[in-house]
Amino acid sequence: MKYPNPLKRRIHDGELLLGTVLPAHDSFTASVVCRSDIDFLWIDTEHSASAVEDLDMVPVIARQNDVAPMIRVAWNDPALIKKAYDIGAVAVMIPQVNTAAEAERAMQFARYAPEGQRGVSPYWAMMAGLEFNHVVKTANAETVTVLQIESVEALDNLDEIKQVEGIDILFMGPTDLSATMGMITETESAEVQTAIREFPRRLEGTGIMAGTTLDDLQDIRQKIDWGYRYINVGSPLGYGLRVLKDNVDALRSE
């Protein structure tokens, strides 16, 4: 296991970083998915039934496979942010960040003093067998913070949000954006796609990486061409179900 995890350095170097969603929050599934040559593992506690308390060794297992665990918390709440890092997240994703003040709040509770206000106790270090004091003293240098931009309001405030110190990734949420534009789920509409295309350009020169989530391979290639460098590549469950259905349909038609 590499510690500190190199995700933050790779972001600042502008590398293309690819991850996927963990479909079930158990150790076995995490171990298997981490063998897919991904850079980060998206562990969702916003829209799933799981909370941070349910994750147990999952983030540590990702780290042991040299994959950066990214936990999406349910809200911009300091208690949730702190717990996500304490259980082992390299990156924490905060949804629905709409203003610079909300971005500043997230950043304050993502880092230890003197840069922030996060309470000190990295529980995961003891589970991973790492030296507590070393992890505490190096945590701020490893910590990655991902803020989701998911609304018209957030795009209107983007010039102020991107000036908040320390943001590593601003992550475009296409579905929620489509809802705030009055065309829920119509992510392929011209209006939504125009906003998605302009997003990386608006971050140029800031050192902040543009991220998003996609499923179709051609869409992913297009977004890379548009400047996205931190991309969630679908879900193993979704991809697996497609292959299973295709195989079952093929067998039934023989």
JSON list of N, CA and C in Angstrom, two decimals, residues 10 28 36 79 137 141-143:
[
{"chain": "A", "resi": 10, "resn": "ARG", "atom": "N", "xyz": [-1.16, 13.29, -8.69]},
{"chain": "A", "resi": 10, "resn": "ARG", "atom": "CA", "xyz": [-1.54, 12.98, -10.07]},
{"chain": "A", "resi": 10, "resn": "ARG", "atom": "C", "xyz": [-2.57, 13.99, -10.59]},
{"chain": "A", "resi": 28, "resn": "PHE", "atom": "N", "xyz": [-15.44, -8.00, -0.08]},
{"chain": "A", "resi": 28, "resn": "PHE", "atom": "CA", "xyz": [-15.17, -8.86, -1.24]},
{"chain": "A", "resi": 28, "resn": "PHE", "atom": "C", "xyz": [-15.38, -8.11, -2.54]},
{"chain": "A", "resi": 36, "resn": "SER", "atom": "N", "xyz": [-9.52, -3.83, -11.39]},
{"chain": "A", "resi": 36, "resn": "SER", "atom": "CA", "xyz": [-9.85, -3.41, -12.76]},
{"chain": "A", "resi": 36, "resn": "SER", "atom": "C", "xyz": [-8.96, -2.27, -13.27]},
{"chain": "A", "resi": 79, "resn": "ALA", "atom": "N", "xyz": [-19.67, 16.77, 10.14]},
{"chain": "A", "resi": 79, "resn": "ALA", "atom": "CA", "xyz": [-19.63, 15.46, 10.79]},
{"chain": "A", "resi": 79, "resn": "ALA", "atom": "C", "xyz": [-19.48, 14.34, 9.78]},
{"chain": "A", "resi": 137, "resn": "LYS", "atom": "N", "xyz": [0.30, 13.87, 10.56]},
{"chain": "A", "resi": 137, "resn": "LYS", "atom": "CA", "xyz": [1.16, 14.97, 10.11]},
{"chain": "A", "resi": 137, "resn": "LYS", "atom": "C", "xyz": [1.20, 15.12, 8.60]},
{"chain": "A", "resi": 141, "resn": "ALA", "atom": "N", "xyz": [-1.53, 16.91, 3.21]},
{"chain": "A", "resi": 141, "resn": "ALA", "atom": "CA", "xyz": [-0.83, 16.82, 1.93]},
{"chain": "A", "resi": 141, "resn": "ALA", "atom": "C", "xyz": [-1.43, 15.75, 1.03]},
{"chain": "A", "resi": 142, "resn": "GLU", "atom": "N", "xyz": [-2.15, 14.77, 1.62]},
{"chain": "A", "resi": 142, "resn": "GLU", "atom": "CA", "xyz": [-2.75, 13.70, 0.84]},
{"chain": "A", "resi": 142, "resn": "GLU", "atom": "C", "xyz": [-4.21, 13.97, 0.50]},
{"chain": "A", "resi": 143, "resn": "THR", "atom": "N", "xyz": [-4.91, 14.67, 1.38]},
{"chain": "A", "resi": 143, "resn": "THR", "atom": "CA", "xyz": [-6.35, 14.83, 1.28]},
{"chain": "A", "resi": 143, "resn": "THR", "atom": "C", "xyz": [-6.79, 15.49, -0.02]}
]
